[in-house]
Amino acid sequence: MGTAMRDFREQLSAFDPEVYREIVGEEARQRDGIELIPSENYTYPEVLAALGSVLTNKYSEGYPGRRYYGGQEHADAIERLARARACEIFSAEHANVQPLSGSPMNQAVYFGLLEPGDAILAMDLSHGGHLTHGAPVSHMAKVFNFARYRTATDGAIDYDALRRQALALRPKMILAGFSSYPREYDYSQFRAIADEVGALAMADISHIGGLVAAGVLANPMTAGFDVVTTTTHKTLRGPRGGLILSRKAYARQLDAAVFPGLQGGPHMNNVAAAAITFRKASEPAFRAYADKVLANAQAMASALLAEGVELIAGGTENHLMVVDTVRSFGLDGQQAQEALDRARITANKQVVPDDTRPPMRPSGLRLGTPACATRGMGRAEMETIAGWIVRILRHPDDDGLAGMIAKQVVDLCRGFPVPGAGLEPVTAELTT
Ligand SMILES: *Cc1c(COP(=O)(O)O)cnc(C)c1O
């Protein structure tokens, strides 16, 4: 693999130096910077190899044993492995591994189990819900009738209020799931409310899929949910892709919704990479990784709170936290993000519950620990990074400070290699 990779690099640098420069530049950015975007991670070298394999050449419309084209013996075996492993790590009865990413995955569930116009009760975007949970800008919001629940100031979900809302609306589906919510769910309460109003219970665990598979956060599948979706590239640390888990009873409807309902040929290189990811997630080392993600989030949250930083919901119970940058530093999320970028620390601006500011200039910043834990950083590094964040955001215009911290960031990162991004400094390659 090593020599194949080197050959590939030599060929690419000779044929297309413009693209090559940017790939190498991105490698350097990832290696010499601190990644705090909670939805990002560093995948395994084995996954990168599968993604770059000849499986990308193959058309496999259909499902194992029922394909439209010939030559499927290897594709069938790979997809069967991916499905069985996904069912195993999530305790599911059925898995569809074909969704091309998280958004089509959720669309397939809505179209597969509901009729246009049906009501779905999901978390409000500013309270942590995802765009695909009925944000008015999404096409899904034109097709289905989304209603939104909110969180209390301590971040908790008010299950009595949710129940009243469900009784009034009589939704066909109640959706638990988020992309920016720092607390754990009580899935049994969702299940009970869904039962009372005759709704399906769906959970979108895209952000926490790896933490659920590892058993460090609650699993909605074992709490009796009907459908659970997750991306494979966030805490699961796999290739970009989507996964739909369900009870057997919904298998046929969901499979038909993905293909031919919404998609054509699955990306078999991704499916193979997902199969590898699921095997990785079943190993003891992955459990240790998931523990580290949570411990690191606690360490970072405590360090920020000790400096008087305001965190939405007062802290975190998972891998992410949302800083109210306006109240903590007098900066909007965009200003905070830009200031950190100058010191090689990457985070993303984030709306806070009922934010009055526009999405491109929101009141908060989202921070997460999955990527740093992958490269082996621990509590001590989280405390150091939290200290840097506070200093930078207190002096966002101090270029000297940003430059000094950027140097310290590079030094720290050299001790924690990024899997698959090589060990050797690439600066020399960049300047040739
Ligand atoms: C990331 C995410 C998605 C969408 O995934 P894409 O691969 O970006 O389309 C869907 N739902 C939730 C909760 C997410 O966090």
mmCIF file with all atom_site columns, N, CA and C in Angstrom, residues 304-305 307-315 322-329:
data_model
loop_
_atom_site.group_PDB
_atom_site.id
_atom_site.type_symbol
_atom_site.label_atom_id
_atom_site.label_alt_id
_atom_site.label_comp_id
_atom_site.label_asym_id
_atom_site.label_entity_id
_atom_site.label_seq_id
_atom_site.pdbx_PDB_ins_code
_atom_site.Cartn_x
_atom_site.Cartn_y
_atom_site.Cartn_z
_atom_site.occupancy
_atom_site.B_iso_or_equiv
_atom_site.pdbx_formal_charge
_atom_site.auth_seq_id
_atom_site.auth_comp_id
_atom_site.auth_asym_id
_atom_site.auth_atom_id
_atom_site.pdbx_PDB_model_num
ATOM 1  N N  . LEU A 1 304 ? -13.332 25.470 30.151 1.00 0.00 ? 304 LEU A N  1
ATOM 2  C CA . LEU A 1 304 ? -13.977 26.688 29.638 1.00 0.00 ? 304 LEU A CA 1
ATOM 3  C C  . LEU A 1 304 ? -14.851 27.323 30.721 1.00 0.00 ? 304 LEU A C  1
ATOM 4  N N  . LEU A 1 305 ? -15.627 26.495 31.429 1.00 0.00 ? 305 LEU A N  1
ATOM 5  C CA . LEU A 1 305 ? -16.502 27.019 32.481 1.00 0.00 ? 305 LEU A CA 1
ATOM 6  C C  . LEU A 1 305 ? -15.681 27.688 33.579 1.00 0.00 ? 305 LEU A C  1
ATOM 7  N N  . GLU A 1 307 ? -13.130 29.346 33.245 1.00 0.00 ? 307 GLU A N  1
ATOM 8  C CA . GLU A 1 307 ? -12.722 30.677 32.767 1.00 0.00 ? 307 GLU A CA 1
ATOM 9  C C  . GLU A 1 307 ? -13.923 31.611 32.618 1.00 0.00 ? 307 GLU A C  1
ATOM 10 N N  . GLY A 1 308 ? -15.094 31.163 33.045 1.00 0.00 ? 308 GLY A N  1
ATOM 11 C CA . GLY A 1 308 ? -16.282 32.011 32.971 1.00 0.00 ? 308 GLY A CA 1
ATOM 12 C C  . GLY A 1 308 ? -16.976 31.998 31.622 1.00 0.00 ? 308 GLY A C  1
ATOM 13 N N  . VAL A 1 309 ? -16.608 31.052 30.760 1.00 0.00 ? 309 VAL A N  1
ATOM 14 C CA . VAL A 1 309 ? -17.241 30.964 29.436 1.00 0.00 ? 309 VAL A CA 1
ATOM 15 C C  . VAL A 1 309 ? -18.660 30.413 29.591 1.00 0.00 ? 309 VAL A C  1
ATOM 16 N N  . GLU A 1 310 ? -19.594 30.974 28.832 1.00 0.00 ? 310 GLU A N  1
ATOM 17 C CA . GLU A 1 310 ? -21.004 30.540 28.896 1.00 0.00 ? 310 GLU A CA 1
ATOM 18 C C  . GLU A 1 310 ? -21.248 29.418 27.884 1.00 0.00 ? 310 GLU A C  1
ATOM 19 N N  . LEU A 1 311 ? -21.619 28.249 28.386 1.00 0.00 ? 311 LEU A N  1
ATOM 20 C CA . LEU A 1 311 ? -21.949 27.132 27.504 1.00 0.00 ? 311 LEU A CA 1
ATOM 21 C C  . LEU A 1 311 ? -23.457 26.921 27.499 1.00 0.00 ? 311 LEU A C  1
ATOM 22 N N  . ILE A 1 312 ? -24.015 26.703 26.313 1.00 0.00 ? 312 ILE A N  1
ATOM 23 C CA . ILE A 1 312 ? -25.444 26.405 26.211 1.00 0.00 ? 312 ILE A CA 1
ATOM 24 C C  . ILE A 1 312 ? -25.715 25.121 27.001 1.00 0.00 ? 312 ILE A C  1
ATOM 25 N N  . ALA A 1 313 ? -26.797 25.119 27.750 1.00 0.00 ? 313 ALA A N  1
ATOM 26 C CA . ALA A 1 313 ? -27.193 23.989 28.598 1.00 0.00 ? 313 ALA A CA 1
ATOM 27 C C  . ALA A 1 313 ? -26.209 23.771 29.753 1.00 0.00 ? 313 ALA A C  1
ATOM 28 N N  . GLY A 1 314 ? -25.271 24.696 29.934 1.00 0.00 ? 314 GLY A N  1
ATOM 29 C CA . GLY A 1 314 ? -24.387 24.652 31.095 1.00 0.00 ? 314 GLY A CA 1
ATOM 30 C C  . GLY A 1 314 ? -23.261 23.638 31.016 1.00 0.00 ? 314 GLY A C  1
ATOM 31 N N  . GLY A 1 315 ? -23.089 22.974 29.869 1.00 0.00 ? 315 GLY A N  1
ATOM 32 C CA . GLY A 1 315 ? -22.003 21.988 29.765 1.00 0.00 ? 315 GLY A CA 1
ATOM 33 C C  . GLY A 1 315 ? -22.315 20.957 28.703 1.00 0.00 ? 315 GLY A C  1
ATOM 34 N N  . VAL A 1 322 ? -21.623 24.015 22.977 1.00 0.00 ? 322 VAL A N  1
ATOM 35 C CA . VAL A 1 322 ? -21.904 25.239 22.226 1.00 0.00 ? 322 VAL A CA 1
ATOM 36 C C  . VAL A 1 322 ? -21.588 26.428 23.127 1.00 0.00 ? 322 VAL A C  1
ATOM 37 N N  . VAL A 1 323 ? -20.625 27.248 22.677 1.00 0.00 ? 323 VAL A N  1
ATOM 38 C CA . VAL A 1 323 ? -20.221 28.436 23.428 1.00 0.00 ? 323 VAL A CA 1
ATOM 39 C C  . VAL A 1 323 ? -21.093 29.601 22.986 1.00 0.00 ? 323 VAL A C  1
ATOM 40 N N  . ASP A 1 324 ? -21.668 30.323 23.949 1.00 0.00 ? 324 ASP A N  1
ATOM 41 C CA . ASP A 1 324 ? -22.337 31.586 23.619 1.00 0.00 ? 324 ASP A CA 1
ATOM 42 C C  . ASP A 1 324 ? -21.241 32.642 23.527 1.00 0.00 ? 324 ASP A C  1
ATOM 43 N N  . THR A 1 325 ? -20.782 32.907 22.292 1.00 0.00 ? 325 THR A N  1
ATOM 44 C CA . THR A 1 325 ? -19.619 33.792 22.123 1.00 0.00 ? 325 THR A CA 1
ATOM 45 C C  . THR A 1 325 ? -19.984 35.250 22.348 1.00 0.00 ? 325 THR A C  1
ATOM 46 N N  . VAL A 1 326 ? -21.263 35.602 22.118 1.00 0.00 ? 326 VAL A N  1
ATOM 47 C CA . VAL A 1 326 ? -21.674 36.988 22.331 1.00 0.00 ? 326 VAL A CA 1
ATOM 48 C C  . VAL A 1 326 ? -21.613 37.310 23.818 1.00 0.00 ? 326 VAL A C  1
ATOM 49 N N  . ARG A 1 327 ? -22.212 36.430 24.617 1.00 0.00 ? 327 ARG A N  1
ATOM 50 C CA . ARG A 1 327 ? -22.223 36.704 26.057 1.00 0.00 ? 327 ARG A CA 1
ATOM 51 C C  . ARG A 1 327 ? -20.865 36.475 26.709 1.00 0.00 ? 327 ARG A C  1
ATOM 52 N N  . SER A 1 328 ? -20.077 35.561 26.162 1.00 0.00 ? 328 SER A N  1
ATOM 53 C CA . SER A 1 328 ? -18.775 35.257 26.779 1.00 0.00 ? 328 SER A CA 1
ATOM 54 C C  . SER A 1 328 ? -17.681 36.236 26.369 1.00 0.00 ? 328 SER A C  1
ATOM 55 N N  . PHE A 1 329 ? -17.704 36.662 25.085 1.00 0.00 ? 329 PHE A N  1
ATOM 56 C CA . PHE A 1 329 ? -16.576 37.435 24.561 1.00 0.00 ? 329 PHE A CA 1
ATOM 57 C C  . PHE A 1 329 ? -16.993 38.691 23.784 1.00 0.00 ? 329 PHE A C  1
#
